[in-house]
XYZ file of C-alpha atoms in Angstrom:
762
model
C -26.258 -18.482 -18.982
C -24.950 -16.587 -15.996
C -21.389 -15.372 -15.555
C -19.853 -13.822 -12.455
C -16.587 -12.354 -13.771
C -16.471 -8.938 -15.474
C -19.833 -8.044 -13.970
C -21.003 -6.194 -10.855
C -21.638 -8.417 -7.860
C -22.814 -7.626 -4.359
C -19.951 -7.440 -1.886
C -19.962 -10.563 0.231
C -19.187 -8.544 3.384
C -21.702 -5.786 2.681
C -24.527 -7.014 4.906
C -22.389 -7.268 8.030
C -20.933 -3.834 7.503
C -24.068 -1.867 6.647
C -26.044 -3.439 9.506
C -23.302 -2.846 12.084
C -22.875 -6.556 12.766
C -19.279 -6.642 11.546
C -16.817 -7.179 14.387
C -13.729 -4.979 14.329
C -10.782 -5.352 16.681
C -12.121 -2.888 19.238
C -15.506 -4.701 19.290
C -14.089 -7.972 20.602
C -14.852 -9.070 24.144
C -13.518 -12.078 26.087
C -14.274 -13.240 29.615
C -11.840 -11.769 32.130
C -10.315 -9.449 29.555
C -7.747 -6.877 30.651
C -6.741 -3.638 28.952
C -3.251 -2.669 27.859
C -1.689 0.769 27.494
C 1.778 1.883 26.435
C 3.870 4.678 27.900
C 5.531 6.504 25.017
C 8.702 8.538 24.909
C 8.860 12.222 25.812
C 11.740 12.958 23.447
C 12.566 11.854 19.889
C 16.212 11.179 20.728
C 17.320 10.267 24.238
C 18.995 7.722 26.452
C 16.917 5.990 29.134
C 18.827 6.390 32.378
C 16.297 4.664 34.620
C 12.715 3.391 34.773
C 10.848 2.950 38.061
C 7.585 1.000 37.770
C 6.974 0.102 41.426
C 4.342 2.777 42.050
C 2.440 1.650 38.976
C 2.529 -1.997 40.058
C 1.092 -1.056 43.443
C -2.088 0.488 42.010
C -5.157 -1.721 42.641
C -6.420 -3.269 39.417
C -3.000 -3.327 37.751
C -2.064 -6.870 36.769
C 1.294 -6.320 35.109
C 3.846 -3.663 34.256
C 6.531 -4.590 31.729
C 9.615 -2.968 30.214
C 12.142 -4.031 27.589
C 13.867 -6.161 30.218
C 10.816 -8.453 30.164
C 10.824 -9.011 26.384
C 12.471 -12.293 25.259
C 13.469 -10.832 21.873
C 13.099 -7.083 21.612
C 13.949 -6.495 17.931
C 11.469 -7.167 15.134
C 11.126 -6.190 11.488
C 10.095 -7.748 8.176
C 13.302 -6.829 6.326
C 15.786 -5.607 8.938
C 15.172 -6.537 12.583
C 15.902 -3.155 14.136
C 12.502 -2.094 15.499
C 12.198 -2.147 19.287
C 9.106 -3.694 20.849
C 9.868 -1.467 23.840
C 12.766 0.981 24.025
C 15.581 -0.601 26.010
C 18.399 1.930 26.300
C 17.748 4.409 23.501
C 14.781 6.397 22.285
C 14.930 6.653 18.498
C 11.693 8.566 17.784
C 8.781 10.182 19.592
C 6.517 7.133 19.154
C 8.806 4.645 20.915
C 7.139 2.658 23.713
C 9.007 2.729 27.012
C 6.804 0.574 29.260
C 3.367 -1.035 29.197
C 0.697 -2.029 31.663
C -2.205 -4.463 31.905
C -5.118 -3.387 34.065
C -8.784 -4.098 34.717
C -9.902 -0.904 32.991
C -8.533 1.749 30.668
C -8.818 4.299 33.459
C -6.641 2.229 35.779
C -4.171 1.554 32.971
C -3.870 5.279 32.237
C -3.361 6.019 35.928
C -0.606 3.413 36.053
C 1.201 5.009 33.130
C 1.248 8.317 35.001
C 2.891 6.583 37.945
C 5.840 5.232 35.924
C 8.974 7.298 36.495
C 11.445 7.574 33.612
C 14.677 9.539 33.679
C 15.954 10.580 30.256
C 19.177 12.054 28.976
C 18.403 13.920 25.767
C 20.700 13.254 22.807
C 21.029 15.570 19.850
C 18.960 14.039 17.093
C 19.202 14.003 13.296
C 16.058 15.137 11.519
C 17.201 15.749 7.947
C 18.215 12.772 5.774
C 20.689 14.991 3.923
C 22.490 15.630 7.227
C 22.098 11.998 8.262
C 24.274 10.898 5.346
C 27.491 12.165 6.945
C 26.551 11.916 10.633
C 27.424 9.314 13.253
C 25.149 6.254 13.117
C 21.814 6.578 14.912
C 21.568 2.800 15.156
C 24.818 1.961 17.027
C 25.330 -1.464 15.465
C 25.331 -0.030 11.914
C 28.348 1.441 10.151
C 26.396 4.424 8.797
C 22.917 5.932 8.631
C 22.326 4.606 5.143
C 19.469 2.118 5.225
C 19.803 1.275 1.566
C 21.096 2.487 -1.786
C 19.593 1.268 -5.056
C 20.886 2.170 -8.475
C 19.681 1.838 -12.055
C 21.911 2.218 -15.099
C 21.171 2.286 -18.820
C 23.361 3.586 -21.609
C 25.741 6.490 -20.938
C 24.255 9.642 -19.424
C 27.358 11.752 -20.078
C 27.131 11.023 -23.790
C 23.376 11.507 -23.649
C 23.588 14.978 -22.160
C 26.393 15.890 -24.581
C 24.051 15.035 -27.440
C 21.045 16.921 -26.008
C 19.794 20.231 -27.400
C 18.040 21.182 -24.165
C 18.999 20.297 -20.574
C 17.042 21.293 -17.488
C 17.657 20.503 -13.820
C 15.005 20.654 -11.117
C 14.540 19.721 -7.458
C 11.308 18.388 -5.959
C 10.222 17.529 -2.436
C 7.382 15.592 -0.815
C 6.087 15.368 2.739
C 5.289 12.958 5.577
C 1.737 11.645 5.094
C -0.493 9.818 7.569
C -2.571 6.830 6.386
C -5.671 8.303 8.045
C -7.636 5.075 8.337
C -10.817 5.708 10.287
C -10.304 2.723 12.609
C -7.197 3.102 14.807
C -5.057 0.040 15.458
C -6.640 -2.597 17.726
C -5.709 -6.129 18.791
C -6.785 -8.677 21.388
C -4.347 -11.362 22.539
C -5.765 -14.542 24.075
C -3.337 -16.917 25.815
C -3.431 -20.706 25.407
C -6.427 -20.902 23.077
C -7.073 -23.891 20.782
C -3.659 -25.392 21.349
C -1.778 -22.181 20.567
C 0.540 -20.390 22.927
C -1.289 -17.190 22.018
C -3.947 -16.112 19.534
C -4.046 -12.539 18.260
C -7.246 -11.089 16.816
C -7.699 -7.620 15.418
C -7.236 -5.052 12.679
C -4.298 -6.845 11.134
C -3.350 -6.144 7.525
C -0.800 -8.937 7.169
C -1.574 -11.902 9.387
C 1.596 -13.813 8.574
C 3.915 -10.846 9.108
C 2.239 -10.258 12.477
C 2.537 -13.945 13.367
C 6.227 -13.926 12.466
C 6.871 -10.858 14.630
C 5.021 -12.261 17.644
C 6.761 -15.641 17.366
C 10.155 -13.942 17.108
C 9.382 -11.686 20.074
C 8.270 -14.651 22.225
C 10.988 -16.973 20.873
C 8.188 -19.415 20.022
C 7.505 -21.737 17.110
C 5.421 -20.210 14.331
C 2.896 -23.004 14.794
C 2.305 -21.863 18.381
C 1.142 -18.399 17.364
C -2.216 -17.912 15.664
C -3.295 -14.628 14.099
C -6.883 -14.100 12.934
C -7.980 -11.067 10.972
C -11.187 -9.304 11.913
C -12.957 -6.740 9.793
C -10.563 -3.874 9.224
C -11.550 -0.224 9.081
C -8.994 0.878 6.514
C -5.269 0.292 6.242
C -3.741 1.538 2.968
C -0.513 -0.204 3.946
C -0.496 1.209 7.462
C -1.505 -1.721 9.671
C 1.572 -3.840 9.197
C 4.694 -3.222 11.322
C 2.873 -0.941 13.779
C 0.237 -3.613 14.398
C 2.935 -6.279 14.636
C 4.569 -4.291 17.447
C 1.196 -3.848 19.151
C 0.481 -7.577 18.818
C 3.853 -8.404 20.400
C 3.078 -6.174 23.366
C -0.432 -7.545 23.791
C 0.835 -11.134 23.592
C 3.487 -10.478 26.232
C 0.956 -8.962 28.635
C -1.611 -11.703 27.969
C 0.915 -14.436 28.715
C 2.195 -12.590 31.780
C -1.297 -12.271 33.253
C -2.843 -15.456 31.780
C -5.794 -13.282 30.742
C -7.067 -12.028 27.377
C -5.805 -8.503 26.786
C -7.058 -5.760 24.474
C -5.039 -2.844 23.121
C -6.656 -0.026 21.140
C -4.816 3.128 20.121
C -6.392 6.534 20.435
C -6.064 8.737 17.368
C -3.245 10.681 19.018
C -1.393 7.471 19.902
C -1.882 6.187 16.370
C -0.443 9.280 14.700
C 2.471 9.467 17.145
C 3.468 5.826 16.779
C 2.502 4.703 13.286
C 4.828 4.919 10.309
C 4.148 7.396 7.486
C 4.674 7.725 3.754
C 8.313 8.568 3.050
C 9.185 12.197 2.376
C 11.517 12.446 -0.626
C 14.062 15.020 -1.716
C 14.670 14.571 -5.456
C 17.062 16.010 -8.023
C 16.199 15.527 -11.696
C 18.301 16.357 -14.741
C 16.855 15.708 -18.176
C 18.213 16.159 -21.670
C 16.142 16.217 -24.865
C 16.380 17.044 -28.541
C 14.868 20.285 -29.801
C 11.865 18.374 -31.174
C 11.122 16.861 -27.745
C 12.652 13.381 -27.755
C 14.135 12.380 -24.413
C 17.833 11.540 -24.536
C 19.060 11.255 -20.952
C 17.918 11.404 -17.336
C 19.962 11.581 -14.154
C 18.038 11.229 -10.895
C 18.843 11.227 -7.201
C 16.067 10.533 -4.694
C 16.660 10.576 -0.950
C 14.030 9.108 1.371
C 13.676 9.857 5.077
C 13.466 6.382 6.614
C 12.966 7.666 10.150
C 13.959 5.671 13.199
C 13.635 2.133 11.813
C 14.317 0.472 8.451
C 10.751 -0.884 8.112
C 9.896 -1.014 4.377
C 12.463 1.574 3.248
C 14.622 -0.993 1.359
C 11.677 -2.092 -0.799
C 9.917 1.286 -1.126
C 13.062 2.910 -2.533
C 13.589 -0.060 -4.856
C 10.203 0.504 -6.485
C 11.153 4.170 -6.808
C 14.389 3.354 -8.641
C 12.479 1.232 -11.160
C 9.805 3.868 -11.847
C 11.717 7.137 -11.345
C 12.048 7.932 -15.075
C 8.331 7.507 -15.609
C 6.733 5.553 -18.476
C 9.054 6.950 -21.112
C 11.648 5.688 -23.565
C 14.929 7.109 -22.307
C 18.086 5.658 -23.867
C 20.482 6.915 -21.182
C 19.600 6.738 -17.480
C 21.455 7.034 -14.191
C 19.208 6.761 -11.134
C 20.149 6.460 -7.466
C 17.680 6.144 -4.603
C 18.731 6.228 -0.964
C 17.066 5.738 2.386
C 18.571 7.182 5.557
C 17.851 6.770 9.241
C 16.761 9.891 11.149
C 15.088 10.512 14.507
C 11.821 11.340 12.792
C 8.799 9.057 12.886
C 9.691 5.982 10.867
C 8.320 5.471 7.372
C 6.948 2.409 5.629
C 4.331 1.076 3.263
C 1.572 3.393 2.127
C -0.681 3.082 -0.893
C 1.556 3.796 -3.871
C 4.690 2.488 -2.146
C 7.445 4.728 -3.474
C 5.719 5.720 -6.714
C 3.673 8.860 -5.806
C 6.851 10.723 -4.871
C 8.775 10.063 -8.081
C 5.664 10.461 -10.248
C 5.099 13.930 -8.766
C 8.677 14.760 -9.765
C 8.901 13.160 -13.200
C 5.454 14.305 -14.340
C 6.129 17.871 -13.151
C 9.445 17.653 -14.997
C 7.750 16.607 -18.241
C 5.504 19.669 -18.141
C 8.464 21.901 -17.385
C 10.419 20.396 -20.283
C 7.430 20.836 -22.608
C 7.242 24.497 -21.637
C 10.968 24.907 -22.293
C 10.561 23.346 -25.757
C 7.362 25.219 -26.617
C 5.209 22.123 -27.077
C 2.163 20.926 -25.136
C 2.254 18.437 -22.244
C 0.088 16.116 -24.330
C 2.528 16.218 -27.262
C 5.675 15.574 -25.260
C 4.104 12.543 -23.617
C 2.841 11.008 -26.851
C 6.284 11.516 -28.359
C 8.104 9.609 -25.597
C 5.781 7.037 -24.022
C 6.545 3.339 -23.817
C 4.936 1.186 -26.519
C 4.736 -2.504 -27.380
C 8.324 -3.702 -27.680
C 9.825 -0.705 -25.865
C 12.782 -1.200 -23.557
C 12.337 0.338 -20.115
C 14.938 2.247 -18.113
C 15.875 -1.008 -16.401
C 16.473 -2.751 -19.730
C 13.259 -4.810 -19.811
C 11.569 -5.353 -23.159
C 7.789 -5.008 -22.909
C 6.607 -7.814 -25.149
C 4.310 -10.009 -23.014
C 1.320 -7.700 -22.608
C -0.392 -4.720 -24.221
C 1.409 -1.450 -23.431
C -1.600 0.837 -23.402
C -0.195 4.249 -22.460
C -1.412 5.912 -25.653
C -4.860 4.423 -25.086
C -5.264 5.584 -21.476
C -3.819 9.001 -22.325
C -6.176 9.596 -25.240
C -9.252 8.241 -23.451
C -8.692 10.418 -20.380
C -8.027 13.480 -22.552
C -11.188 12.890 -24.584
C -13.364 12.298 -21.509
C -12.427 15.604 -19.869
C -11.974 17.700 -23.023
C -8.292 18.223 -22.291
C -7.018 19.788 -25.521
C -9.787 22.370 -25.798
C -9.492 23.331 -22.117
C -5.699 23.456 -22.280
C -5.873 25.941 -25.155
C -8.535 28.008 -23.360
C -6.711 28.143 -20.015
C -3.416 29.006 -21.719
C -4.915 32.382 -22.703
C -4.570 35.325 -20.260
C -7.189 35.017 -17.479
C -8.711 37.933 -15.592
C -9.947 38.127 -12.038
C -9.010 36.180 -8.934
C -10.472 32.847 -10.056
C -8.235 31.181 -12.626
C -8.401 27.712 -14.093
C -5.894 25.178 -15.259
C -5.757 21.603 -16.466
C -2.934 19.147 -15.915
C -2.158 15.529 -16.666
C 0.019 12.751 -15.320
C 0.684 9.249 -16.639
C 2.343 6.216 -15.109
C 3.374 2.629 -15.535
C 3.433 0.460 -12.464
C 5.010 -2.922 -11.934
C 2.406 -5.380 -10.706
C 2.756 -7.321 -7.482
C 5.938 -7.667 -5.402
C 8.334 -8.037 -8.273
C 11.947 -8.980 -7.641
C 11.834 -7.574 -4.101
C 10.465 -10.821 -2.656
C 9.136 -14.314 -3.347
C 5.722 -13.807 -4.904
C 3.520 -16.797 -4.154
C 0.017 -17.165 -2.767
C -2.304 -19.986 -1.787
C -5.994 -20.713 -1.400
C -7.863 -23.601 0.224
C -11.111 -24.416 -1.581
C -13.379 -27.012 -0.028
C -16.541 -28.317 -1.664
C -19.115 -29.567 0.832
C -21.372 -32.542 0.201
C -24.327 -30.258 -0.567
C -22.370 -28.446 -3.284
C -21.629 -25.331 -1.253
C -18.038 -24.113 -1.111
C -15.800 -22.332 1.319
C -12.579 -20.491 0.639
C -9.616 -19.828 2.906
C -7.107 -17.446 1.383
C -3.666 -16.578 2.667
C -4.316 -12.972 1.659
C -6.439 -10.602 3.685
C -9.484 -8.446 3.035
C -8.502 -4.877 3.894
C -11.571 -3.214 2.438
C -10.468 -3.497 -1.184
C -13.050 -6.165 -2.061
C -10.770 -9.212 -2.071
C -13.427 -11.504 -0.636
C -15.876 -10.613 -3.365
C -13.361 -10.802 -6.224
C -12.102 -14.203 -5.048
C -15.650 -15.543 -4.733
C -16.408 -14.300 -8.243
C -13.322 -16.051 -9.630
C -14.152 -19.312 -7.842
C -17.798 -19.163 -8.927
C -16.836 -18.534 -12.550
C -14.372 -21.417 -12.624
C -16.748 -23.872 -10.909
C -19.789 -22.729 -12.876
C -21.889 -22.025 -9.776
C -23.577 -18.995 -8.295
C -21.670 -16.827 -5.810
C -24.323 -17.342 -3.157
C -23.058 -20.898 -2.679
C -19.540 -19.717 -1.694
C -18.463 -18.611 1.780
C -15.194 -16.737 2.281
C -13.596 -17.263 5.685
C -11.329 -14.837 7.517
C -7.568 -15.097 7.150
C -6.244 -17.387 9.880
C -2.570 -18.333 10.069
C -3.242 -21.863 11.350
C -5.435 -22.738 8.359
C -4.711 -20.357 5.485
C -1.584 -20.953 3.374
C 1.210 -18.482 4.096
C 0.871 -16.141 1.141
C 2.976 -13.253 2.319
C 1.598 -9.773 2.696
C -1.531 -8.219 1.250
C 0.384 -5.399 -0.393
C 1.573 -4.193 -3.803
C -1.897 -4.495 -5.402
C -1.145 -8.204 -5.720
C -4.314 -9.764 -4.344
C -6.438 -10.118 -7.476
C -3.453 -10.926 -9.681
C -1.479 -13.418 -7.577
C -4.155 -14.451 -5.075
C -6.795 -14.667 -7.786
C -4.590 -17.074 -9.719
C -4.300 -19.276 -6.626
C -8.110 -19.327 -6.362
C -8.284 -20.433 -9.989
C -5.696 -23.146 -9.353
C -7.704 -24.485 -6.407
C -10.962 -24.435 -8.402
C -9.297 -26.121 -11.389
C -7.966 -28.869 -9.126
C -11.429 -29.422 -7.644
C -12.975 -29.559 -11.138
C -10.445 -32.147 -12.315
C -11.168 -34.364 -9.315
C -14.931 -34.146 -9.867
C -14.576 -34.635 -13.638
C -12.457 -37.773 -13.272
C -14.933 -39.217 -10.789
C -17.993 -38.411 -12.925
C -16.410 -39.735 -16.124
C -15.787 -43.037 -14.382
C -19.181 -43.014 -12.648
C -21.119 -42.441 -15.886
C -18.818 -44.415 -18.188
C -17.833 -41.373 -20.239
C -14.900 -41.577 -22.642
C -13.672 -38.143 -21.619
C -13.442 -36.187 -18.400
C -13.478 -32.829 -20.233
C -16.756 -31.846 -18.628
C -18.246 -28.353 -18.710
C -19.220 -26.634 -15.464
C -21.822 -23.892 -15.849
C -25.167 -22.663 -14.486
C -24.920 -24.896 -11.378
C -24.800 -27.943 -13.663
C -22.173 -30.165 -15.182
C -22.463 -30.884 -18.908
C -20.863 -33.456 -21.187
C -18.428 -32.115 -23.819
C -21.196 -32.302 -26.446
C -23.456 -30.020 -24.377
C -25.796 -32.500 -22.654
C -26.798 -31.996 -19.024
C -25.143 -34.655 -16.909
C -25.746 -33.830 -13.263
C -26.212 -30.811 -11.029
C -23.140 -29.507 -9.232
C -24.763 -30.216 -5.857
C -25.616 -33.822 -6.780
C -22.115 -34.362 -8.138
C -20.597 -33.105 -4.890
C -22.813 -35.426 -2.863
C -21.986 -38.466 -4.976
C -18.279 -37.681 -4.857
C -18.319 -37.242 -1.097
C -19.934 -40.621 -0.471
C -17.506 -42.213 -2.910
C -14.568 -40.909 -0.891
C -13.370 -38.363 -3.444
C -11.163 -35.603 -2.085
C -13.130 -32.357 -2.231
C -10.704 -30.011 -0.456
C -7.956 -28.579 -2.628
C -5.079 -26.152 -2.247
C -4.300 -23.813 -5.102
C -0.782 -22.422 -5.131
C 0.479 -19.810 -7.580
C 3.964 -18.378 -7.988
C 4.445 -15.359 -10.211
C 6.444 -15.785 -13.438
C 10.227 -15.673 -13.170
C 11.887 -12.254 -13.082
C 15.288 -10.987 -12.032
C 17.135 -7.910 -10.815
C 20.881 -7.340 -10.705
C 21.483 -5.038 -7.748
C 25.132 -4.477 -8.635
C 24.478 -3.632 -12.274
C 21.221 -1.812 -11.574
C 19.139 -3.446 -14.262
C 16.912 -6.397 -15.033
C 13.279 -7.440 -15.425
C 11.853 -6.258 -12.095
C 8.160 -7.110 -12.732
C 6.432 -9.691 -14.891
C 3.730 -7.287 -16.065
C 2.688 -3.655 -15.731
C -0.439 -1.533 -15.545
C -0.860 1.874 -17.151
C -2.840 4.916 -16.106
C -3.567 8.552 -16.893
C -5.274 11.091 -14.667
C -6.166 14.619 -15.686
C -7.165 17.303 -13.194
C -9.077 20.510 -13.839
C -8.678 23.068 -11.057
C -9.758 26.540 -10.080
C -7.363 28.678 -8.045
C -8.347 31.755 -6.046
C -5.369 34.039 -6.606
C -6.402 36.201 -3.665
C -6.457 33.438 -1.035
C -4.460 30.609 -2.592
C -7.400 28.205 -2.271
C -7.390 25.356 -4.781
C -10.638 23.693 -5.861
C -10.364 20.531 -7.909
C -13.337 20.656 -10.266
C -12.990 17.550 -12.420
C -10.753 14.483 -12.527
C -10.606 11.981 -15.366
C -8.953 8.699 -14.405
C -8.235 6.118 -17.097
C -6.664 2.863 -15.894
C -5.816 -0.312 -17.771
C -6.631 -3.133 -15.359
C -6.192 -6.079 -17.697
C -9.750 -7.198 -17.127
C -12.192 -5.989 -14.508
C -13.367 -8.827 -12.273
C -15.990 -6.503 -10.742
C -16.315 -3.177 -12.609
C -18.347 -1.449 -9.903
C -15.867 -2.306 -7.152
C -13.111 -1.172 -9.484
C -14.789 2.218 -9.866
C -14.865 2.432 -6.077
C -11.088 1.956 -6.070
C -10.762 4.781 -8.589
C -12.943 7.151 -6.557
C -11.061 6.395 -3.358
C -7.627 6.542 -4.964
C -8.342 9.860 -6.667
C -9.441 11.365 -3.342
C -6.317 10.128 -1.568
C -4.228 11.618 -4.370
C -6.105 14.898 -3.975
C -5.365 14.934 -0.238
C -1.700 14.156 -0.876
C -1.515 16.913 -3.463
C -3.129 19.885 -1.757
C -3.857 19.200 1.931
C -2.072 16.531 3.887
C 1.169 16.874 5.811
C 2.354 15.465 9.121
C 4.070 18.529 10.524
C 7.265 17.769 12.386
C 9.789 19.936 14.190
C 12.974 18.169 15.285
C 11.125 14.890 15.619
C 8.066 16.193 17.461
C 4.716 15.781 15.685
C 2.441 18.817 15.929
C -0.834 17.649 14.350
C -1.871 14.456 16.114
C -5.583 14.455 15.307
C -7.900 15.237 12.436
C -8.646 18.726 13.727
C -5.166 19.748 12.555
C -4.190 16.981 10.166
C -6.517 17.864 7.311
C -7.872 15.188 4.972
C -10.419 15.546 2.162
C -14.100 15.202 2.965
C -17.102 14.629 0.719
C -17.287 18.405 0.174
C -13.861 18.338 -1.461
C -14.794 15.603 -3.907
C -14.599 16.711 -7.532
C -16.556 15.267 -10.403
C -14.626 12.054 -11.059
C -14.804 10.345 -14.447
C -13.698 6.706 -14.066
C -12.514 5.092 -17.293
C -11.877 1.347 -17.205
C -9.527 0.210 -19.952
C -9.285 -3.541 -20.548
C -6.455 -5.380 -22.270
C -6.497 -8.870 -20.718
C -3.093 -9.988 -19.458
C -1.868 -13.510 -20.294
C -0.702 -14.025 -16.697
C -3.771 -12.678 -14.892
C -6.829 -14.607 -13.665
C -9.315 -14.138 -16.511
C -6.851 -11.471 -17.703
C -7.061 -9.306 -14.557
C -4.146 -7.274 -13.182
C -4.008 -4.530 -10.516
C -5.865 -1.355 -9.529
C -5.550 -0.517 -5.801
C -2.393 1.605 -5.829
C -2.267 2.986 -9.396
C -5.359 5.107 -8.713
C -3.562 7.025 -5.933
C -0.169 7.678 -7.499
C -1.150 10.145 -10.237
C -3.464 12.696 -8.640
C -0.953 14.981 -6.926
C 1.163 15.313 -10.070
C -1.845 16.063 -12.286
C -3.129 18.675 -9.839
C 0.329 20.259 -9.553
C 0.502 20.622 -13.338
C -2.995 22.118 -13.427
C -2.119 24.645 -10.713
C 1.026 25.618 -12.608
C -1.040 26.405 -15.691
C -3.645 28.345 -13.709
C -1.169 30.466 -11.738
C 1.821 30.607 -14.071
C 3.913 29.519 -11.098
C 5.570 26.125 -10.686
C 5.587 24.785 -7.134
C 7.926 21.855 -6.603
C 7.072 20.932 -3.022
C 3.999 19.082 -1.717
C 1.409 19.728 -0.445
C 0.216 22.566 -2.661
C -1.562 24.287 0.218
C -2.796 27.866 0.548
C 0.569 29.265 1.613
C 2.580 27.706 -1.185
C 0.023 28.526 -3.871
C -0.335 32.111 -2.675
C 3.327 32.836 -2.013
C 5.118 30.150 -3.956
C 6.934 29.191 -0.737
C 9.373 26.372 -1.629
C 10.291 25.118 1.830
C 8.672 23.105 4.605
C 7.964 25.015 7.781
C 8.229 23.209 11.110
C 6.075 23.587 14.187
C 7.091 24.055 17.785
C 7.744 21.206 20.183
C 4.876 19.786 22.183
């Protein structure tokens, strides 16, 4: 008997990608296609006094030049509609588009941009969210610069601190981080295709969010805008709002010229324009008993939202839920804020508000352990959430296995944590010194109470028994296509080779929201199961009637359909053919809505997620005390995923997530100085390469979840959120010096420098 779930399976998109046949946004070609370019701002904060485009329009080969005056609706945004398609009167950050052109070649388009004359009046900008709090509003229609404030309350922190034997207070800080996908943003807009006003193809992470933005911008019906996802060369949360803005611009130019139009960002354009991971400034106060039990935590986290709201309201909400870490704390007071500044705006990036607070709370736990004279391992085991625990938000964990002790012990055993911790705690001689550090987390699965959490799948059985799937969620490189085909194959009892997964297309796929929050396998996978179950019921009812069976409880396996007593009845292919010619419906929609949850924004408590995943990562490092260079030698990563649909793909997520966490921890930083970005390419923005890859020990922990498809939960983001904190704790042990600001680069490790240093204007 064959089974497809919980086993390795070949990626369904592998052949196209390894042979170079896969079509990405920049590969697309259409007859008569034009090329679009955007003129971007020269200042991060300014007023546009005038724009003269006449010289640009006069250049041969230029088909259109457009400004904000030509945009039907100039404000877009998934949560708050404050993002300009093109800057109208004000420049809010250095990546704002001022004008755009359509031309017969990129060279002509670039020449046209140079011919556009813009007169600016510089305005003093705000570049620190702490200063933004009490400054005049950057966005003139808002009463203040506060994008959002979330709170969480449990117990009484004043009483908690009064009853604590030990109290420590610390401040932590994180940096702007670029998504660093290898493929820059690219879209092609085609006017009046297949009955649509405009069709947008390209490297689109969230096809429905992009469709909504384009329709709003054009003041068109949603049904008149079609968005089709092509293969995507990485996203990590980054190809959402920035691609929506690009799609709006391309659609406007395509409709203006009545020609297909392609836009592709250069790397410099991508880094200047695209949103980043939020930098956080965090204050933590923790009280504990002398034997190490946590009593109270008070937390304030301030996020730099940049020029536009983007995802700041939801990112900071996840932070408020997870800021105390996966610990039992009876008294909690947490406040997270997002503020507008004139920096590059910030949005979704893998981890989505958790890497920042995990860096802080896991550093804090090590610092508290040191203060109490116990080990980091001991303090965690003493305080972690267990079955039946009540979280900081007041949620009782009683619907799934709370496996923190399991992931912690398995990671520690795999890397030899306790022995190495004892060894590296002894005095070390010479310049090369070693340390080992751990970090643990719990992460709410899927969107949670921040949004409606539903997803749909269309499953259609053909008359030869083959199947195709249309999902409302998108393949962004994470392996969604393969996992969904495995789930469908398992439920229908057929081999994966008979299933074809079709690209996300807003005119056919059910609107399933965004492919974010590590929700695809959990929520989308359930919708695949629902569709397959519906198809099975229809076939079973037909076959029971056709063969005069008393029951329609048929068994689907091994490409055959069996009677309940185990006798072969008919092959799946024959059954499909018979059903088709009998007029049986063979196309089915599976729709899944996540279990009910709630959050009281005023009270700051509730059940924010219907289930959680748990992880532990442990880093072993070597630090050169003469140069400050950090080498990560080994990483153990234990993650409870519910059940692994495809264990080998899951390991790939662990490897990739660990490396992104390593980059976040010791290398990466978008360097800004009063809104200007200094490092706009990968020669100066440093990311890890294969030479930086440590020995990674992936540990898959399985405790099937009652709400997951075949028990599966999430993995994409949890693998990224722990690495920086674990490495920071390892460096602290190796050097004897605690650094509370990321990244832990040469300068900070060598000198212990606590502050960010800006770069000059460009």
